[in-house]
CSV table of C-alpha atoms in Angstrom, one decimal:
chain,number,residue,atom,x,y,z
L,288,MET,CA,-15.8,-10.2,-14.2
L,289,GLU,CA,-18.5,-7.9,-15.5
L,290,LYS,CA,-17.6,-5.0,-17.7
L,291,GLY,CA,-19.2,-2.4,-15.3
L,292,LYS,CA,-17.0,-3.6,-12.5
L,293,LEU,CA,-13.9,-3.3,-14.6
L,294,TRP,CA,-14.8,0.3,-15.5
L,295,LYS,CA,-15.4,1.0,-11.8
L,296,MET,CA,-12.1,-0.4,-10.9
L,297,PHE,CA,-10.3,1.6,-13.6
L,298,TYR,CA,-12.1,4.8,-12.6
L,299,THR,CA,-11.3,4.1,-8.9
L,300,MET,CA,-7.7,3.3,-9.5
L,301,PHE,CA,-7.4,6.3,-11.8
L,302,ASN,CA,-8.9,8.7,-9.2
L,303,LEU,CA,-6.7,7.2,-6.3
L,304,SER,CA,-3.6,7.5,-8.4
L,305,MET,CA,-4.5,11.0,-9.6
L,306,PHE,CA,-4.8,12.4,-6.1
L,307,THR,CA,-2.1,10.4,-4.4
L,308,PHE,CA,1.0,12.3,-3.5
L,309,GLY,CA,3.8,10.8,-1.4
L,310,GLY,CA,4.3,7.4,-2.8
L,311,GLY,CA,2.9,3.9,-2.5
L,312,TYR,CA,2.2,3.9,1.2
L,313,VAL,CA,-0.3,6.7,0.7
L,314,ILE,CA,-2.2,4.8,-2.0
L,315,ILE,CA,-2.4,1.7,0.3
L,316,SER,CA,-4.4,3.8,2.8
L,317,LEU,CA,-6.7,5.1,0.1
L,318,MET,CA,-7.2,1.6,-1.4
L,319,LYS,CA,-8.2,0.4,2.0
L,320,SER,CA,-10.8,3.1,2.4
L,321,LYS,CA,-12.2,2.6,-1.1
L,322,PHE,CA,-12.0,-1.2,-1.5
L,323,VAL,CA,-12.6,-2.3,2.1
L,324,GLU,CA,-14.9,0.3,3.6
L,325,GLU,CA,-16.8,1.8,0.6
L,326,LEU,CA,-17.0,-0.9,-2.0
L,327,GLU,CA,-16.5,-3.9,0.3
L,328,TRP,CA,-14.7,-5.8,-2.4
L,329,LEU,CA,-11.7,-6.7,-0.1
L,330,SER,CA,-11.2,-7.5,3.6
L,331,GLU,CA,-8.9,-5.5,5.8
L,332,GLU,CA,-6.7,-8.6,6.2
L,333,GLU,CA,-6.3,-8.8,2.4
L,334,VAL,CA,-5.2,-5.2,2.2
L,335,LEU,CA,-2.7,-5.8,5.0
L,336,ASN,CA,-1.3,-8.8,3.2
L,337,PHE,CA,-1.3,-7.0,-0.2
L,338,ALA,CA,0.7,-4.1,1.4
L,339,ALA,CA,3.3,-6.5,2.8
L,340,ILE,CA,3.6,-8.3,-0.6
L,341,ALA,CA,3.7,-5.1,-2.6
L,342,GLN,CA,6.4,-3.7,-0.4
L,343,SER,CA,8.6,-6.8,-0.6
L,344,CYS,CA,8.4,-7.1,-4.4
L,345,PRO,CA,10.6,-5.1,-6.7
L,346,GLY,CA,9.0,-2.1,-8.4
L,347,PRO,CA,6.7,0.8,-7.2
L,348,VAL,CA,4.5,-0.1,-4.3
L,349,ALA,CA,1.4,1.5,-5.8
L,350,VAL,CA,1.7,-0.5,-9.0
L,351,ASN,CA,2.5,-3.8,-7.1
L,352,ALA,CA,-0.6,-3.2,-4.9
L,353,ALA,CA,-2.7,-2.4,-7.9
L,354,ILE,CA,-1.7,-5.7,-9.5
L,355,LEU,CA,-2.7,-7.6,-6.4
L,356,VAL,CA,-6.0,-5.8,-5.9
L,357,GLY,CA,-6.9,-6.0,-9.5
L,358,TYR,CA,-6.1,-9.7,-9.8
L,359,ARG,CA,-7.9,-10.5,-6.6
L,360,ILE,CA,-11.1,-8.7,-7.8
L,361,GLY,CA,-11.0,-9.5,-11.5
L,362,GLY,CA,-8.3,-11.9,-12.4
L,363,ILE,CA,-5.9,-11.0,-15.3
L,364,LYS,CA,-8.3,-8.5,-16.8
L,365,GLY,CA,-8.7,-6.8,-13.4
L,366,ALA,CA,-4.9,-6.7,-12.9
L,367,LEU,CA,-4.4,-5.1,-16.3
L,368,VAL,CA,-7.2,-2.5,-15.7
L,369,ALA,CA,-5.9,-1.7,-12.3
L,370,ILE,CA,-2.3,-1.2,-13.6
L,371,LEU,CA,-3.6,1.1,-16.4
L,372,GLY,CA,-5.7,3.1,-14.0
L,373,THR,CA,-2.7,3.4,-11.6
L,374,VAL,CA,0.0,4.4,-14.1
L,375,LEU,CA,-1.9,6.8,-16.4
L,376,PRO,CA,-2.3,9.7,-14.0
L,377,PRO,CA,1.5,10.0,-13.1
L,378,LEU,CA,2.4,9.5,-16.8
L,379,ILE,CA,0.1,12.4,-17.8
L,380,ILE,CA,1.1,14.6,-14.8
L,381,LEU,CA,4.8,14.0,-15.1
L,382,SER,CA,4.8,14.6,-18.8
L,383,GLY,CA,3.1,18.0,-18.2
L,384,ILE,CA,5.5,18.9,-15.4
L,385,SER,CA,8.6,18.0,-17.4
L,386,PHE,CA,7.7,20.7,-19.9
L,387,VAL,CA,7.4,23.5,-17.3
L,388,TYR,CA,9.7,22.3,-14.5
L,389,VAL,CA,12.7,24.4,-15.4
L,390,ALA,CA,10.6,27.6,-15.6
L,391,PHE,CA,9.0,27.0,-12.2
L,392,ARG,CA,11.6,25.2,-10.1
L,393,ASP,CA,12.8,28.3,-8.3
L,394,ASN,CA,9.3,29.9,-7.9
L,395,ILE,CA,8.6,30.7,-4.3
L,396,ILE,CA,4.9,29.7,-4.5
L,397,VAL,CA,5.7,26.4,-6.1
L,398,ASN,CA,8.2,25.6,-3.4
L,399,ALA,CA,5.7,26.6,-0.7
L,400,VAL,CA,3.1,24.3,-2.2
L,401,LEU,CA,5.6,21.4,-2.3
L,402,LYS,CA,6.5,21.9,1.4
L,403,GLY,CA,2.9,22.0,2.3
L,404,MET,CA,2.3,18.8,0.4
L,405,GLN,CA,5.2,17.1,2.3
L,406,ALA,CA,3.5,17.8,5.6
L,407,GLY,CA,0.2,16.3,4.3
L,408,VAL,CA,2.0,13.2,3.0
L,409,ALA,CA,3.7,12.7,6.3
L,410,ALA,CA,0.2,12.8,8.0
L,411,VAL,CA,-1.3,10.3,5.5
L,412,ILE,CA,1.7,7.9,6.0
L,413,PHE,CA,1.2,8.1,9.7
L,414,ASP,CA,-2.4,7.2,9.2
L,415,VAL,CA,-1.4,4.2,7.2
L,416,VAL,CA,1.0,3.0,9.9
L,417,PHE,CA,-1.7,3.6,12.6
L,418,ASP,CA,-4.3,1.6,10.6
L,419,LEU,CA,-2.1,-1.3,9.7
L,420,SER,CA,-0.6,-1.6,13.2
L,421,ALA,CA,-4.2,-1.5,14.7
L,422,THR,CA,-4.9,-4.6,12.6
L,423,ILE,CA,-2.0,-6.4,14.3
L,424,PHE,CA,-3.1,-5.3,17.8
L,425,LYS,CA,-6.7,-6.6,17.0
L,426,LYS,CA,-5.3,-10.1,16.6
L,427,LYS,CA,-4.2,-10.0,20.2
L,428,ASP,CA,-1.2,-12.2,19.4
L,429,VAL,CA,1.7,-11.0,21.4
L,430,SER,CA,4.3,-12.5,19.1
L,431,TYR,CA,3.2,-10.4,16.1
L,432,ILE,CA,3.2,-7.3,18.2
L,433,ILE,CA,6.8,-8.1,19.4
L,434,VAL,CA,7.9,-8.7,15.8
L,435,MET,CA,6.4,-5.4,14.7
L,436,PHE,CA,8.3,-3.5,17.4
L,437,LEU,CA,11.5,-5.3,16.8
L,438,ALA,CA,11.3,-4.6,13.1
L,439,PHE,CA,10.8,-0.9,13.8
L,440,VAL,CA,13.7,-0.8,16.2
L,441,VAL,CA,16.2,-2.6,14.0
L,442,THR,CA,15.2,-0.5,11.0
L,443,GLN,CA,15.0,2.9,12.7
L,444,PHE,CA,17.9,2.6,15.3
L,445,LEU,CA,20.2,0.0,13.9
L,446,GLY,CA,19.9,0.8,10.2
L,447,VAL,CA,19.3,-2.9,9.2
L,448,ASN,CA,18.3,-3.2,5.5
L,449,VAL,CA,14.5,-3.5,5.1
L,450,MET,CA,14.9,-6.6,2.8
L,451,PHE,CA,16.5,-8.6,5.7
L,452,ILE,CA,13.7,-7.6,8.0
L,453,ILE,CA,11.0,-8.6,5.5
L,454,ILE,CA,12.7,-12.0,4.9
L,455,SER,CA,13.1,-12.5,8.6
L,456,CYS,CA,9.4,-11.7,9.2
L,457,ALA,CA,8.4,-14.1,6.4
L,458,CYS,CA,10.5,-16.8,8.0
L,459,PHE,CA,8.9,-16.1,11.4
L,460,GLY,CA,5.4,-16.3,9.8
L,461,ILE,CA,6.2,-19.7,8.2
L,462,VAL,CA,7.6,-21.1,11.4
L,463,LYS,CA,4.7,-19.8,13.5
L,464,SER,CA,2.1,-21.2,11.0
L,465,TRP,CA,3.9,-24.6,10.8
L,466,TYR,CA,4.0,-24.8,14.6
L,467,SER,CA,0.3,-23.8,14.9
L,468,LEU,CA,-0.7,-26.4,12.3
L,469,LYS,CA,1.4,-29.1,14.0
L,470,LYS,CA,-0.5,-28.4,17.2
L,471,GLY,CA,-3.8,-28.8,15.4
L,472,GLY,CA,-4.6,-25.0,15.4
L,473,ASN,CA,-5.5,-22.7,12.5
L,474,VAL,CA,-3.2,-20.4,10.6
L,475,SER,CA,-4.3,-16.9,11.4
Protein backbone atom coordinates (compact mmCIF):
# COMPACT_ATOMS: atom_id res chain seq x y z
CA MET A 1 0.00 0.00 0.00
CA GLU A 2 1.36 3.38 -0.96
CA LYS A 3 2.39 5.82 1.78
CA GLY A 4 -0.03 8.52 0.61
CA LYS A 5 -2.98 6.15 0.94
CA LEU A 6 -1.91 5.22 4.48
CA TRP A 7 -1.79 8.90 5.47
CA LYS A 8 -5.19 9.46 3.88
CA MET A 9 -6.58 6.51 5.83
CA PHE A 10 -5.07 7.81 9.08
CA TYR A 11 -6.39 11.32 8.44
CA THR A 12 -9.83 9.96 7.49
CA MET A 13 -10.12 7.67 10.52
CA PHE A 14 -8.82 10.41 12.81
CA ASN A 15 -11.45 12.87 11.51
CA LEU A 16 -14.25 10.31 11.68
CA SER A 17 -13.32 9.35 15.22
CA MET A 18 -12.83 12.99 16.29
CA PHE A 19 -16.37 13.96 15.34
CA THR A 20 -18.20 10.74 16.15
CA PHE A 21 -20.35 10.95 19.23
CA GLY A 22 -22.66 8.15 20.22
CA GLY A 23 -20.64 5.00 19.76
CA GLY A 24 -19.61 2.60 17.09
CA TYR A 25 -22.86 2.50 15.17
CA VAL A 26 -22.47 6.16 14.32
CA ILE A 27 -18.95 5.67 12.96
CA ILE A 28 -20.20 2.82 10.74
CA SER A 29 -22.50 5.27 8.96
CA LEU A 30 -19.68 7.78 8.56
CA MET A 31 -17.30 5.07 7.31
CA LYS A 32 -19.87 4.10 4.71
CA SER A 33 -20.20 7.67 3.49
CA LYS A 34 -16.44 8.19 3.36
CA PHE A 35 -15.10 4.83 2.13
CA VAL A 36 -17.99 3.77 -0.13
CA GLU A 37 -19.46 6.95 -1.53
CA GLU A 38 -16.57 9.43 -1.44
CA LEU A 39 -13.32 7.46 -1.74
CA GLU A 40 -14.84 4.34 -3.40
CA TRP A 41 -12.36 2.09 -1.58
CA LEU A 42 -15.09 -0.32 -0.35
CA SER A 43 -18.44 -1.59 -1.55
CA GLU A 44 -21.65 -1.10 0.41
CA GLU A 45 -21.86 -4.89 0.85
CA GLU A 46 -18.41 -4.94 2.46
CA VAL A 47 -19.39 -2.22 4.93
CA LEU A 48 -22.53 -4.17 5.83
CA ASN A 49 -20.47 -7.29 6.42
CA PHE A 50 -17.88 -5.34 8.44
CA ALA A 51 -20.64 -3.87 10.61
CA ALA A 52 -21.97 -7.36 11.37
CA ILE A 53 -18.50 -8.73 12.15
CA ALA A 54 -17.49 -5.68 14.22
CA GLN A 55 -20.63 -5.95 16.32
CA SER A 56 -20.30 -9.66 16.93
CA CYS A 57 -16.65 -9.50 18.07
CA PRO A 58 -15.60 -8.46 21.57
CA GLY A 59 -14.39 -4.88 21.97
CA PRO A 60 -15.53 -1.46 20.79
CA VAL A 61 -17.46 -1.56 17.50
CA ALA A 62 -15.56 1.45 16.11
CA VAL A 63 -12.15 -0.13 16.70
CA ASN A 64 -13.30 -3.50 15.36
CA ALA A 65 -14.67 -1.83 12.24
CA ALA A 66 -11.46 0.19 11.81
CA ILE A 67 -9.40 -3.00 11.95
CA LEU A 68 -11.55 -4.61 9.25
CA VAL A 69 -11.60 -1.55 7.00
CA GLY A 70 -7.89 -0.90 7.44
CA TYR A 71 -6.93 -4.52 6.79
CA ARG A 72 -9.15 -4.73 3.72
CA ILE A 73 -7.63 -1.57 2.24
CA GLY A 74 -4.00 -1.84 3.34
CA GLY A 75 -3.32 -5.20 5.00
CA ILE A 76 -1.58 -5.23 8.39
CA LYS A 77 -0.16 -1.70 7.92
CA GLY A 78 -3.62 -0.42 7.00
CA ALA A 79 -5.19 -2.06 10.05
CA LEU A 80 -2.56 -0.54 12.37
CA VAL A 81 -2.95 2.92 10.84
CA ALA A 82 -6.75 2.68 11.04
CA ILE A 83 -6.59 1.64 14.71
CA LEU A 84 -4.24 4.52 15.55
CA GLY A 85 -6.46 7.01 13.73
CA THR A 86 -9.52 5.69 15.54
CA VAL A 87 -8.22 5.53 19.12
CA LEU A 88 -6.16 8.75 19.25
CA PRO A 89 -9.07 11.26 19.25
CA PRO A 90 -10.99 9.66 22.16
CA LEU A 91 -7.74 9.22 24.06
CA ILE A 92 -6.91 12.91 23.68
CA ILE A 93 -10.47 14.15 24.30
CA LEU A 94 -11.15 11.91 27.31
CA SER A 95 -7.81 12.80 28.86
CA GLY A 96 -8.74 16.48 28.62
CA ILE A 97 -12.28 15.94 29.91
CA SER A 98 -11.07 13.91 32.87
CA PHE A 99 -9.18 16.96 34.12
CA VAL A 100 -12.22 19.30 34.03
CA TYR A 101 -15.15 16.88 34.51
CA VAL A 102 -15.64 17.44 38.22
CA ALA A 103 -15.72 21.22 37.76
CA PHE A 104 -18.32 21.12 34.95
CA ARG A 105 -20.48 18.05 35.66
CA ASP A 106 -23.25 20.13 37.30
CA ASN A 107 -23.07 23.03 34.83
CA ILE A 108 -26.47 23.68 33.25
CA ILE A 109 -24.99 24.57 29.84
CA VAL A 110 -22.84 21.44 29.72
CA ASN A 111 -25.88 19.33 30.58
CA ALA A 112 -27.93 21.05 27.86
CA VAL A 113 -25.18 20.40 25.31
CA LEU A 114 -25.07 16.72 26.28
CA LYS A 115 -28.86 16.35 25.94
CA GLY A 116 -28.74 17.98 22.50
CA MET A 117 -25.97 15.61 21.46
CA GLN A 118 -28.08 12.63 22.59
CA ALA A 119 -30.86 13.67 20.19
CA GLY A 120 -28.38 14.02 17.34
CA VAL A 121 -26.85 10.62 18.09
CA ALA A 122 -30.29 8.99 18.02
CA ALA A 123 -30.92 10.50 14.58
CA VAL A 124 -27.57 9.27 13.24
CA ILE A 125 -28.16 5.75 14.59
CA PHE A 126 -31.60 5.75 12.94
CA ASP A 127 -29.88 6.72 9.68
CA VAL A 128 -27.50 3.75 10.05
CA VAL A 129 -30.41 1.38 10.64
CA PHE A 130 -32.26 2.78 7.63
CA ASP A 131 -29.23 2.48 5.32
CA LEU A 132 -28.29 -1.02 6.42
CA SER A 133 -31.85 -2.33 6.21
CA ALA A 134 -32.22 -0.75 2.75
CA THR A 135 -29.31 -2.93 1.62
CA ILE A 136 -31.20 -6.02 2.81
CA PHE A 137 -34.37 -4.91 0.98
CA LYS A 138 -32.39 -4.30 -2.24
CA LYS A 139 -31.44 -8.00 -2.33
CA LYS A 140 -35.15 -8.84 -2.68
CA ASP A 141 -34.65 -12.07 -0.74
CA VAL A 142 -37.66 -12.51 1.55
CA SER A 143 -35.80 -14.84 3.91
CA TYR A 144 -33.27 -12.14 4.88
CA ILE A 145 -36.07 -9.63 5.42
CA ILE A 146 -37.93 -12.09 7.67
CA VAL A 147 -34.75 -12.81 9.65
CA MET A 148 -34.18 -9.07 10.07
CA PHE A 149 -37.69 -8.50 11.45
CA LEU A 150 -37.55 -11.59 13.67
CA ALA A 151 -34.21 -10.46 15.09
CA PHE A 152 -35.70 -7.05 15.88
CA VAL A 153 -38.81 -8.54 17.52
CA VAL A 154 -36.97 -11.03 19.74
CA THR A 155 -34.46 -8.37 20.79
CA GLN A 156 -36.89 -5.54 21.40
CA PHE A 157 -39.93 -7.34 22.78
CA LEU A 158 -38.65 -10.64 24.20
CA GLY A 159 -35.33 -9.39 25.55
CA VAL A 160 -33.28 -12.19 23.97
CA ASN A 161 -29.52 -11.68 24.32
CA VAL A 162 -28.02 -10.16 21.16
CA MET A 163 -25.26 -12.77 21.10
CA PHE A 164 -27.81 -15.58 20.64
CA ILE A 165 -29.43 -13.63 17.82
CA ILE A 166 -26.10 -13.07 16.05
CA ILE A 167 -25.16 -16.75 16.38
CA SER A 168 -28.61 -17.80 15.12
CA CYS A 169 -28.35 -15.43 12.15
CA ALA A 170 -24.86 -16.74 11.34
CA CYS A 171 -26.19 -20.32 11.40
CA PHE A 172 -29.05 -19.27 9.14
CA GLY A 173 -26.57 -17.71 6.69
CA ILE A 174 -24.45 -20.88 6.64
CA VAL A 175 -27.45 -23.15 6.05
CA LYS A 176 -28.88 -20.84 3.38
CA SER A 177 -25.53 -20.62 1.56
CA TRP A 178 -24.98 -24.37 1.77
CA TYR A 179 -28.47 -25.03 0.39
CA SER A 180 -27.93 -22.52 -2.41
CA LEU A 181 -24.58 -24.06 -3.37
CA LYS A 182 -26.09 -27.55 -3.28
CA LYS A 183 -28.73 -26.44 -5.77
CA GLY A 184 -26.02 -25.00 -8.04
CA GLY A 185 -26.71 -21.37 -7.19
CA ASN A 186 -24.46 -18.60 -6.00
CA VAL A 187 -23.86 -17.44 -2.46
CA SER A 188 -25.18 -13.90 -2.22
